[in-house]
Structures are given as C-alpha cells and as structure tokens.
Amino acid sequence: MNKSLKYSLGILLVVFLTGCAPWQYIDMNNSKWSSGPFESVLPNGWMKFNSPNHILMVTKDGFLLQAISITKSKTNQELPYTKKKIKEDMLLEEISSLVVDEMSLDQSYKNLKILMNKPVKVGGVDAFEIEFTFNNDDFVKYHVLTYGFLLKKQFYELEYAATEQHYYKHDLKDFEEFVGSFNVRVK
C-alpha cells in the first residue's frame, strides 16, 4: 500500500470517527431534544450518549453514578423472568405490577425495595411511576424513579437512576425539570 493511500485512509478514518461522535455535551444552545413523538429540554451540563439500545441516554458524571434514559419495547413479547407479556390492552396498574414482578425475579436487583407505585400523567399521557432502591453486585445502593406508559403498541420507560449516597438527591431536580418539559405528541 503506498503512502498516499495510507494517508487518505487515515484522513477518512479521522473524519468518520469525529463525525459519528457518541458523546454530545448539552448546553443552553443544544438542550432542546426530540425523537419521534417525544420532545423535552435536556439538563444543561449533562452529556448525551448515542446509544442504539435507548431512545435517549444522558449522564452528568457517568452512567454508574447517574443517568436519565428512555427505552422502548414491543408489546406482546415474553419478558425474561416472569415469562409474561405486556399487552396493549392491559391496564397501567397491571403493567406496573408486572414490571415490579420482573424486577423482583431479576437477581441483579439485590435488596429491592419498592418505595412507591402510583398512576400519574407524563408528557400528557397516562402512565405509572415506580420509585425503588436496590443494591448492585458491588453493594452500591441505587435509587431509581421510573415512568412507564403505552403508546402505539410500544411500552416506554423513562427512568432516572443514581447512586443513593450522593447523586440521587443532588441531580433529582434536573430529572424533575426534564420530566416537566417532557411532551408526547400524539397524532
């Protein structure tokens, strides 16, 4: 391979890698976010991660310390632990109970404690809110707030997870502002 070809490939690689950067710093100039039917204002000073497994994934100090995420899953698919299915005709109360049952059987949620499970509205749609704590395999205690809802045959979870010791309370206001600005455009 000659020098100019190696040089050209190197330039292309650099351009490709920088053009597809997985991290994006969030400031006042780029805090408005939208994806599909969702829109919100992201918290300033956080970092957005381009993840193929999440509609949205942001963190301030690292995913093991705190994160806000939105995930979706299809309805009518068997869940890994309960072997039950979230169906589009289920009541939200039934779905939230199923989500809790699923977490209870998942061994990665050590010392799981459900602090709250109630119906709410999020982004203008009916949802449920589950607040819980658990320990991971390294005995780090996490505090989690999850909103779940159905939309167009999909199940969505909007979640804030952070270590209990410092980050949960410290960054909870950012999550509350994110949820307050969260909107679902239903057509």
mmCIF file with all atom_site columns, C-alpha atoms in Angstrom:
data_model
loop_
_atom_site.group_PDB
_atom_site.id
_atom_site.type_symbol
_atom_site.label_atom_id
_atom_site.label_alt_id
_atom_site.label_comp_id
_atom_site.label_asym_id
_atom_site.label_entity_id
_atom_site.label_seq_id
_atom_site.pdbx_PDB_ins_code
_atom_site.Cartn_x
_atom_site.Cartn_y
_atom_site.Cartn_z
_atom_site.occupancy
_atom_site.B_iso_or_equiv
_atom_site.pdbx_formal_charge
_atom_site.auth_seq_id
_atom_site.auth_comp_id
_atom_site.auth_asym_id
_atom_site.auth_atom_id
_atom_site.pdbx_PDB_model_num
ATOM 1   C CA . MET A 1 1   ? 0.000   0.000   0.000  1.00 0.00 ? 1   MET A CA 1
ATOM 2   C CA . ASN A 1 2   ? 1.530   3.309   -0.986 1.00 0.00 ? 2   ASN A CA 1
ATOM 3   C CA . LYS A 1 3   ? 1.934   6.294   1.317  1.00 0.00 ? 3   LYS A CA 1
ATOM 4   C CA . SER A 1 4   ? -0.751  8.473   -0.245 1.00 0.00 ? 4   SER A CA 1
ATOM 5   C CA . LEU A 1 5   ? -3.366  5.717   0.041  1.00 0.00 ? 5   LEU A CA 1
ATOM 6   C CA . LYS A 1 6   ? -2.486  5.151   3.716  1.00 0.00 ? 6   LYS A CA 1
ATOM 7   C CA . TYR A 1 7   ? -2.634  8.899   4.313  1.00 0.00 ? 7   TYR A CA 1
ATOM 8   C CA . SER A 1 8   ? -6.053  9.161   2.592  1.00 0.00 ? 8   SER A CA 1
ATOM 9   C CA . LEU A 1 9   ? -7.461  6.234   4.569  1.00 0.00 ? 9   LEU A CA 1
ATOM 10  C CA . GLY A 1 10  ? -6.168  7.784   7.778  1.00 0.00 ? 10  GLY A CA 1
ATOM 11  C CA . ILE A 1 11  ? -7.882  11.102  6.986  1.00 0.00 ? 11  ILE A CA 1
ATOM 12  C CA . LEU A 1 12  ? -11.138 9.291   6.136  1.00 0.00 ? 12  LEU A CA 1
ATOM 13  C CA . LEU A 1 13  ? -10.967 7.343   9.392  1.00 0.00 ? 13  LEU A CA 1
ATOM 14  C CA . VAL A 1 14  ? -10.482 10.532  11.442 1.00 0.00 ? 14  VAL A CA 1
ATOM 15  C CA . VAL A 1 15  ? -13.344 12.287  9.643  1.00 0.00 ? 15  VAL A CA 1
ATOM 16  C CA . PHE A 1 16  ? -15.603 9.269   10.092 1.00 0.00 ? 16  PHE A CA 1
ATOM 17  C CA . LEU A 1 17  ? -14.839 8.858   13.789 1.00 0.00 ? 17  LEU A CA 1
ATOM 18  C CA . THR A 1 18  ? -15.256 12.530  14.656 1.00 0.00 ? 18  THR A CA 1
ATOM 19  C CA . GLY A 1 19  ? -18.427 12.811  12.565 1.00 0.00 ? 19  GLY A CA 1
ATOM 20  C CA . CYS A 1 20  ? -20.004 9.914   14.455 1.00 0.00 ? 20  CYS A CA 1
ATOM 21  C CA . ALA A 1 21  ? -19.022 11.000  17.938 1.00 0.00 ? 21  ALA A CA 1
ATOM 22  C CA . PRO A 1 22  ? -21.033 9.031   20.521 1.00 0.00 ? 22  PRO A CA 1
ATOM 23  C CA . TRP A 1 23  ? -20.989 11.820  23.158 1.00 0.00 ? 23  TRP A CA 1
ATOM 24  C CA . GLN A 1 24  ? -22.502 15.283  22.919 1.00 0.00 ? 24  GLN A CA 1
ATOM 25  C CA . TYR A 1 25  ? -22.180 17.921  25.636 1.00 0.00 ? 25  TYR A CA 1
ATOM 26  C CA . ILE A 1 26  ? -25.520 19.576  26.455 1.00 0.00 ? 26  ILE A CA 1
ATOM 27  C CA . ASP A 1 27  ? -25.554 23.333  26.969 1.00 0.00 ? 27  ASP A CA 1
ATOM 28  C CA . MET A 1 28  ? -28.158 26.075  26.547 1.00 0.00 ? 28  MET A CA 1
ATOM 29  C CA . ASN A 1 29  ? -27.605 26.125  22.769 1.00 0.00 ? 29  ASN A CA 1
ATOM 30  C CA . ASN A 1 30  ? -28.495 22.448  22.227 1.00 0.00 ? 30  ASN A CA 1
ATOM 31  C CA . SER A 1 31  ? -30.712 21.482  25.153 1.00 0.00 ? 31  SER A CA 1
ATOM 32  C CA . LYS A 1 32  ? -33.914 21.054  23.105 1.00 0.00 ? 32  LYS A CA 1
ATOM 33  C CA . TRP A 1 33  ? -34.370 17.414  22.232 1.00 0.00 ? 33  TRP A CA 1
ATOM 34  C CA . SER A 1 34  ? -36.883 15.497  20.160 1.00 0.00 ? 34  SER A CA 1
ATOM 35  C CA . SER A 1 35  ? -37.163 11.958  18.874 1.00 0.00 ? 35  SER A CA 1
ATOM 36  C CA . GLY A 1 36  ? -40.235 10.533  17.190 1.00 0.00 ? 36  GLY A CA 1
ATOM 37  C CA . PRO A 1 37  ? -43.277 11.654  19.198 1.00 0.00 ? 37  PRO A CA 1
ATOM 38  C CA . PHE A 1 38  ? -41.193 12.884  22.158 1.00 0.00 ? 38  PHE A CA 1
ATOM 39  C CA . GLU A 1 39  ? -39.694 16.259  22.959 1.00 0.00 ? 39  GLU A CA 1
ATOM 40  C CA . SER A 1 40  ? -38.126 17.739  26.059 1.00 0.00 ? 40  SER A CA 1
ATOM 41  C CA . VAL A 1 41  ? -35.410 20.013  27.342 1.00 0.00 ? 41  VAL A CA 1
ATOM 42  C CA . LEU A 1 42  ? -32.247 18.178  28.386 1.00 0.00 ? 42  LEU A CA 1
ATOM 43  C CA . PRO A 1 43  ? -30.402 19.246  31.537 1.00 0.00 ? 43  PRO A CA 1
ATOM 44  C CA . ASN A 1 44  ? -27.504 21.648  30.944 1.00 0.00 ? 44  ASN A CA 1
ATOM 45  C CA . GLY A 1 45  ? -24.060 20.312  31.770 1.00 0.00 ? 45  GLY A CA 1
ATOM 46  C CA . TRP A 1 46  ? -25.013 16.696  31.067 1.00 0.00 ? 46  TRP A CA 1
ATOM 47  C CA . MET A 1 47  ? -23.720 14.513  28.222 1.00 0.00 ? 47  MET A CA 1
ATOM 48  C CA . LYS A 1 48  ? -25.917 12.780  25.647 1.00 0.00 ? 48  LYS A CA 1
ATOM 49  C CA . PHE A 1 49  ? -24.770 9.361   24.511 1.00 0.00 ? 49  PHE A CA 1
ATOM 50  C CA . ASN A 1 50  ? -25.822 7.992   21.117 1.00 0.00 ? 50  ASN A CA 1
ATOM 51  C CA . SER A 1 51  ? -26.988 4.506   22.028 1.00 0.00 ? 51  SER A CA 1
ATOM 52  C CA . PRO A 1 52  ? -28.635 2.020   19.682 1.00 0.00 ? 52  PRO A CA 1
ATOM 53  C CA . ASN A 1 53  ? -30.482 0.461   22.652 1.00 0.00 ? 53  ASN A CA 1
ATOM 54  C CA . HIS A 1 54  ? -32.032 3.676   24.005 1.00 0.00 ? 54  HIS A CA 1
ATOM 55  C CA . ILE A 1 55  ? -34.177 6.440   22.578 1.00 0.00 ? 55  ILE A CA 1
ATOM 56  C CA . LEU A 1 56  ? -32.280 8.744   24.939 1.00 0.00 ? 56  LEU A CA 1
ATOM 57  C CA . MET A 1 57  ? -29.360 8.245   27.316 1.00 0.00 ? 57  MET A CA 1
ATOM 58  C CA . VAL A 1 58  ? -27.795 11.150  29.230 1.00 0.00 ? 58  VAL A CA 1
ATOM 59  C CA . THR A 1 59  ? -25.484 11.395  32.217 1.00 0.00 ? 59  THR A CA 1
ATOM 60  C CA . LYS A 1 60  ? -23.644 14.118  34.080 1.00 0.00 ? 60  LYS A CA 1
ATOM 61  C CA . ASP A 1 61  ? -20.804 12.251  35.757 1.00 0.00 ? 61  ASP A CA 1
ATOM 62  C CA . GLY A 1 62  ? -21.019 8.732   34.292 1.00 0.00 ? 62  GLY A CA 1
ATOM 63  C CA . PHE A 1 63  ? -23.687 6.075   33.874 1.00 0.00 ? 63  PHE A CA 1
ATOM 64  C CA . LEU A 1 64  ? -22.674 4.275   37.057 1.00 0.00 ? 64  LEU A CA 1
ATOM 65  C CA . LEU A 1 65  ? -23.324 7.467   39.058 1.00 0.00 ? 65  LEU A CA 1
ATOM 66  C CA . GLN A 1 66  ? -26.494 8.875   37.453 1.00 0.00 ? 66  GLN A CA 1
ATOM 67  C CA . ALA A 1 67  ? -28.382 8.570   34.191 1.00 0.00 ? 67  ALA A CA 1
ATOM 68  C CA . ILE A 1 68  ? -31.625 9.575   32.534 1.00 0.00 ? 68  ILE A CA 1
ATOM 69  C CA . SER A 1 69  ? -32.837 7.181   29.879 1.00 0.00 ? 69  SER A CA 1
ATOM 70  C CA . ILE A 1 70  ? -35.797 6.400   27.677 1.00 0.00 ? 70  ILE A CA 1
ATOM 71  C CA . THR A 1 71  ? -36.253 2.865   26.360 1.00 0.00 ? 71  THR A CA 1
ATOM 72  C CA . LYS A 1 72  ? -38.957 1.176   24.360 1.00 0.00 ? 72  LYS A CA 1
ATOM 73  C CA . SER A 1 73  ? -40.006 -2.393  23.898 1.00 0.00 ? 73  SER A CA 1
ATOM 74  C CA . LYS A 1 74  ? -42.645 -4.050  21.808 1.00 0.00 ? 74  LYS A CA 1
ATOM 75  C CA . THR A 1 75  ? -45.781 -5.314  23.466 1.00 0.00 ? 75  THR A CA 1
ATOM 76  C CA . ASN A 1 76  ? -46.813 -8.976  23.295 1.00 0.00 ? 76  ASN A CA 1
ATOM 77  C CA . GLN A 1 77  ? -43.260 -10.250 23.816 1.00 0.00 ? 77  GLN A CA 1
ATOM 78  C CA . GLU A 1 78  ? -42.361 -12.606 26.642 1.00 0.00 ? 78  GLU A CA 1
ATOM 79  C CA . LEU A 1 79  ? -40.432 -10.976 29.490 1.00 0.00 ? 79  LEU A CA 1
ATOM 80  C CA . PRO A 1 80  ? -37.268 -12.814 30.553 1.00 0.00 ? 80  PRO A CA 1
ATOM 81  C CA . TYR A 1 81  ? -38.092 -13.557 34.205 1.00 0.00 ? 81  TYR A CA 1
ATOM 82  C CA . THR A 1 82  ? -41.872 -13.751 34.645 1.00 0.00 ? 82  THR A CA 1
ATOM 83  C CA . LYS A 1 83  ? -42.383 -15.169 31.138 1.00 0.00 ? 83  LYS A CA 1
ATOM 84  C CA . LYS A 1 84  ? -45.487 -12.953 30.964 1.00 0.00 ? 84  LYS A CA 1
ATOM 85  C CA . LYS A 1 85  ? -46.250 -10.404 28.253 1.00 0.00 ? 85  LYS A CA 1
ATOM 86  C CA . ILE A 1 86  ? -47.081 -6.709  28.384 1.00 0.00 ? 86  ILE A CA 1
ATOM 87  C CA . LYS A 1 87  ? -50.163 -6.436  26.211 1.00 0.00 ? 87  LYS A CA 1
ATOM 88  C CA . GLU A 1 88  ? -51.514 -3.261  24.661 1.00 0.00 ? 88  GLU A CA 1
ATOM 89  C CA . ASP A 1 89  ? -54.952 -3.793  26.244 1.00 0.00 ? 89  ASP A CA 1
ATOM 90  C CA . MET A 1 90  ? -53.583 -4.115  29.812 1.00 0.00 ? 90  MET A CA 1
ATOM 91  C CA . LEU A 1 91  ? -54.354 -1.536  32.473 1.00 0.00 ? 91  LEU A CA 1
ATOM 92  C CA . LEU A 1 92  ? -51.356 0.517   33.597 1.00 0.00 ? 92  LEU A CA 1
ATOM 93  C CA . GLU A 1 93  ? -51.818 -0.872  37.108 1.00 0.00 ? 93  GLU A CA 1
ATOM 94  C CA . GLU A 1 94  ? -51.371 -4.394  35.703 1.00 0.00 ? 94  GLU A CA 1
ATOM 95  C CA . ILE A 1 95  ? -48.291 -3.354  33.740 1.00 0.00 ? 95  ILE A CA 1
ATOM 96  C CA . SER A 1 96  ? -46.678 -1.654  36.741 1.00 0.00 ? 96  SER A CA 1
ATOM 97  C CA . SER A 1 97  ? -47.276 -4.786  38.845 1.00 0.00 ? 97  SER A CA 1
ATOM 98  C CA . LEU A 1 98  ? -45.717 -6.890  36.099 1.00 0.00 ? 98  LEU A CA 1
ATOM 99  C CA . VAL A 1 99  ? -42.688 -4.567  35.952 1.00 0.00 ? 99  VAL A CA 1
ATOM 100 C CA . VAL A 1 100 ? -42.250 -4.913  39.729 1.00 0.00 ? 100 VAL A CA 1
ATOM 101 C CA . ASP A 1 101 ? -42.598 -8.720  39.497 1.00 0.00 ? 101 ASP A CA 1
ATOM 102 C CA . GLU A 1 102 ? -39.999 -8.778  36.715 1.00 0.00 ? 102 GLU A CA 1
ATOM 103 C CA . MET A 1 103 ? -37.519 -6.767  38.822 1.00 0.00 ? 103 MET A CA 1
ATOM 104 C CA . SER A 1 104 ? -38.199 -8.972  41.872 1.00 0.00 ? 104 SER A CA 1
ATOM 105 C CA . LEU A 1 105 ? -37.092 -12.047 39.928 1.00 0.00 ? 105 LEU A CA 1
ATOM 106 C CA . ASP A 1 106 ? -34.034 -10.354 38.390 1.00 0.00 ? 106 ASP A CA 1
ATOM 107 C CA . GLN A 1 107 ? -31.005 -11.288 40.512 1.00 0.00 ? 107 GLN A CA 1
ATOM 108 C CA . SER A 1 108 ? -29.173 -8.072  39.581 1.00 0.00 ? 108 SER A CA 1
ATOM 109 C CA . TYR A 1 109 ? -31.609 -6.143  41.827 1.00 0.00 ? 109 TYR A CA 1
ATOM 110 C CA . LYS A 1 110 ? -30.311 -7.116  45.267 1.00 0.00 ? 110 LYS A CA 1
ATOM 111 C CA . ASN A 1 111 ? -32.313 -5.943  48.295 1.00 0.00 ? 111 ASN A CA 1
ATOM 112 C CA . LEU A 1 112 ? -35.035 -4.456  46.068 1.00 0.00 ? 112 LEU A CA 1
ATOM 113 C CA . LYS A 1 113 ? -37.404 -2.111  47.913 1.00 0.00 ? 113 LYS A CA 1
ATOM 114 C CA . ILE A 1 114 ? -40.425 -0.566  46.198 1.00 0.00 ? 114 ILE A CA 1
ATOM 115 C CA . LEU A 1 115 ? -40.984 2.875   47.737 1.00 0.00 ? 115 LEU A CA 1
ATOM 116 C CA . MET A 1 116 ? -43.885 3.986   45.542 1.00 0.00 ? 116 MET A CA 1
ATOM 117 C CA . ASN A 1 117 ? -46.048 2.666   42.711 1.00 0.00 ? 117 ASN A CA 1
ATOM 118 C CA . LYS A 1 118 ? -48.803 5.021   41.558 1.00 0.00 ? 118 LYS A CA 1
ATOM 119 C CA . PRO A 1 119 ? -50.655 6.254   38.459 1.00 0.00 ? 119 PRO A CA 1
ATOM 120 C CA . VAL A 1 120 ? -49.530 9.610   37.014 1.00 0.00 ? 120 VAL A CA 1
ATOM 121 C CA . LYS A 1 121 ? -49.542 11.580  33.786 1.00 0.00 ? 121 LYS A CA 1
ATOM 122 C CA . VAL A 1 122 ? -46.261 12.173  31.992 1.00 0.00 ? 122 VAL A CA 1
ATOM 123 C CA . GLY A 1 123 ? -45.988 14.209  28.833 1.00 0.00 ? 123 GLY A CA 1
ATOM 124 C CA . GLY A 1 124 ? -49.769 14.359  28.651 1.00 0.00 ? 124 GLY A CA 1
ATOM 125 C CA . VAL A 1 125 ? -50.299 10.578  28.608 1.00 0.00 ? 125 VAL A CA 1
ATOM 126 C CA . ASP A 1 126 ? -51.451 8.198   31.344 1.00 0.00 ? 126 ASP A CA 1
ATOM 127 C CA . ALA A 1 127 ? -48.509 6.466   32.982 1.00 0.00 ? 127 ALA A CA 1
ATOM 128 C CA . PHE A 1 128 ? -47.317 4.876   36.195 1.00 0.00 ? 128 PHE A CA 1
ATOM 129 C CA . GLU A 1 129 ? -44.479 5.949   38.455 1.00 0.00 ? 129 GLU A CA 1
ATOM 130 C CA . ILE A 1 130 ? -42.377 3.444   40.356 1.00 0.00 ? 130 ILE A CA 1
ATOM 131 C CA . GLU A 1 131 ? -39.740 4.568   42.840 1.00 0.00 ? 131 GLU A CA 1
ATOM 132 C CA . PHE A 1 132 ? -37.395 1.927   44.198 1.00 0.00 ? 132 PHE A CA 1
ATOM 133 C CA . THR A 1 133 ? -33.962 1.228   45.630 1.00 0.00 ? 133 THR A CA 1
ATOM 134 C CA . PHE A 1 134 ? -31.658 -1.736  45.154 1.00 0.00 ? 134 PHE A CA 1
ATOM 135 C CA . ASN A 1 135 ? -28.060 -2.782  45.633 1.00 0.00 ? 135 ASN A CA 1
ATOM 136 C CA . ASN A 1 136 ? -25.883 -3.918  42.751 1.00 0.00 ? 136 ASN A CA 1
ATOM 137 C CA . ASP A 1 137 ? -23.390 -6.804  42.927 1.00 0.00 ? 137 ASP A CA 1
ATOM 138 C CA . ASP A 1 138 ? -20.782 -4.448  44.479 1.00 0.00 ? 138 ASP A CA 1
ATOM 139 C CA . PHE A 1 139 ? -23.279 -3.455  47.225 1.00 0.00 ? 139 PHE A CA 1
ATOM 140 C CA . VAL A 1 140 ? -23.677 0.076   45.848 1.00 0.00 ? 140 VAL A CA 1
ATOM 141 C CA . LYS A 1 141 ? -27.177 1.323   46.618 1.00 0.00 ? 141 LYS A CA 1
ATOM 142 C CA . TYR A 1 142 ? -29.113 2.874   43.725 1.00 0.00 ? 142 TYR A CA 1
ATOM 143 C CA . HIS A 1 143 ? -32.287 4.948   43.863 1.00 0.00 ? 143 HIS A CA 1
ATOM 144 C CA . VAL A 1 144 ? -34.495 4.825   40.753 1.00 0.00 ? 144 VAL A CA 1
ATOM 145 C CA . LEU A 1 145 ? -37.545 6.683   39.515 1.00 0.00 ? 145 LEU A CA 1
ATOM 146 C CA . THR A 1 146 ? -39.303 5.102   36.505 1.00 0.00 ? 146 THR A CA 1
ATOM 147 C CA . TYR A 1 147 ? -42.271 6.256   34.474 1.00 0.00 ? 147 TYR A CA 1
ATOM 148 C CA . GLY A 1 148 ? -43.902 3.668   32.224 1.00 0.00 ? 148 GLY A CA 1
ATOM 149 C CA . PHE A 1 149 ? -46.558 4.112   29.552 1.00 0.00 ? 149 PHE A CA 1
ATOM 150 C CA . LEU A 1 150 ? -48.014 2.581   26.406 1.00 0.00 ? 150 LEU A CA 1
ATOM 151 C CA . LEU A 1 151 ? -48.042 4.400   23.097 1.00 0.00 ? 151 LEU A CA 1
ATOM 152 C CA . LYS A 1 152 ? -48.901 2.943   19.688 1.00 0.00 ? 152 LYS A CA 1
ATOM 153 C CA . LYS A 1 153 ? -48.332 -0.713  20.642 1.00 0.00 ? 153 LYS A CA 1
ATOM 154 C CA . GLN A 1 154 ? -45.000 0.078   22.313 1.00 0.00 ? 154 GLN A CA 1
ATOM 155 C CA . PHE A 1 155 ? -44.094 0.145   26.006 1.00 0.00 ? 155 PHE A CA 1
ATOM 156 C CA . TYR A 1 156 ? -41.857 3.041   27.058 1.00 0.00 ? 156 TYR A CA 1
ATOM 157 C CA . GLU A 1 157 ? -39.871 3.613   30.238 1.00 0.00 ? 157 GLU A CA 1
ATOM 158 C CA . LEU A 1 158 ? -38.475 6.999   31.196 1.00 0.00 ? 158 LEU A CA 1
ATOM 159 C CA . GLU A 1 159 ? -36.015 6.466   34.036 1.00 0.00 ? 159 GLU A CA 1
ATOM 160 C CA . TYR A 1 160 ? -33.675 8.300   36.382 1.00 0.00 ? 160 TYR A CA 1
ATOM 161 C CA . ALA A 1 161 ? -31.191 6.077   38.200 1.00 0.00 ? 161 ALA A CA 1
ATOM 162 C CA . ALA A 1 162 ? -28.458 7.317   40.523 1.00 0.00 ? 162 ALA A CA 1
ATOM 163 C CA . THR A 1 163 ? -26.390 6.190   43.461 1.00 0.00 ? 163 THR A CA 1
ATOM 164 C CA . GLU A 1 164 ? -28.281 6.804   46.680 1.00 0.00 ? 164 GLU A CA 1
ATOM 165 C CA . GLN A 1 165 ? -25.338 8.150   48.680 1.00 0.00 ? 165 GLN A CA 1
ATOM 166 C CA . HIS A 1 166 ? -24.811 11.420  46.836 1.00 0.00 ? 166 HIS A CA 1
ATOM 167 C CA . TYR A 1 167 ? -26.086 11.686  43.289 1.00 0.00 ? 167 TYR A CA 1
ATOM 168 C CA . TYR A 1 168 ? -29.788 10.804  43.587 1.00 0.00 ? 168 TYR A CA 1
ATOM 169 C CA . LYS A 1 169 ? -30.842 13.856  45.586 1.00 0.00 ? 169 LYS A CA 1
ATOM 170 C CA . HIS A 1 170 ? -28.147 16.049  44.042 1.00 0.00 ? 170 HIS A CA 1
ATOM 171 C CA . ASP A 1 171 ? -29.408 15.596  40.461 1.00 0.00 ? 171 ASP A CA 1
ATOM 172 C CA . LEU A 1 172 ? -33.098 14.812  41.080 1.00 0.00 ? 172 LEU A CA 1
ATOM 173 C CA . LYS A 1 173 ? -34.095 18.417  40.263 1.00 0.00 ? 173 LYS A CA 1
ATOM 174 C CA . ASP A 1 174 ? -32.555 18.080  36.772 1.00 0.00 ? 174 ASP A CA 1
ATOM 175 C CA . PHE A 1 175 ? -34.663 14.969  36.176 1.00 0.00 ? 175 PHE A CA 1
ATOM 176 C CA . GLU A 1 176 ? -37.823 16.626  37.509 1.00 0.00 ? 176 GLU A CA 1
ATOM 177 C CA . GLU A 1 177 ? -37.270 19.565  35.123 1.00 0.00 ? 177 GLU A CA 1
ATOM 178 C CA . PHE A 1 178 ? -36.699 17.119  32.259 1.00 0.00 ? 178 PHE A CA 1
ATOM 179 C CA . VAL A 1 179 ? -39.957 15.299  33.069 1.00 0.00 ? 179 VAL A CA 1
ATOM 180 C CA . GLY A 1 180 ? -41.771 18.629  33.472 1.00 0.00 ? 180 GLY A CA 1
ATOM 181 C CA . SER A 1 181 ? -40.771 19.652  29.953 1.00 0.00 ? 181 SER A CA 1
ATOM 182 C CA . PHE A 1 182 ? -41.354 16.155  28.501 1.00 0.00 ? 182 PHE A CA 1
ATOM 183 C CA . ASN A 1 183 ? -44.120 16.107  25.905 1.00 0.00 ? 183 ASN A CA 1
ATOM 184 C CA . VAL A 1 184 ? -45.654 13.322  23.847 1.00 0.00 ? 184 VAL A CA 1
ATOM 185 C CA . ARG A 1 185 ? -47.055 14.438  20.503 1.00 0.00 ? 185 ARG A CA 1
ATOM 186 C CA . VAL A 1 186 ? -49.973 12.087  19.913 1.00 0.00 ? 186 VAL A CA 1
ATOM 187 C CA . LYS A 1 187 ? -51.394 12.173  16.398 1.00 0.00 ? 187 LYS A CA 1
#
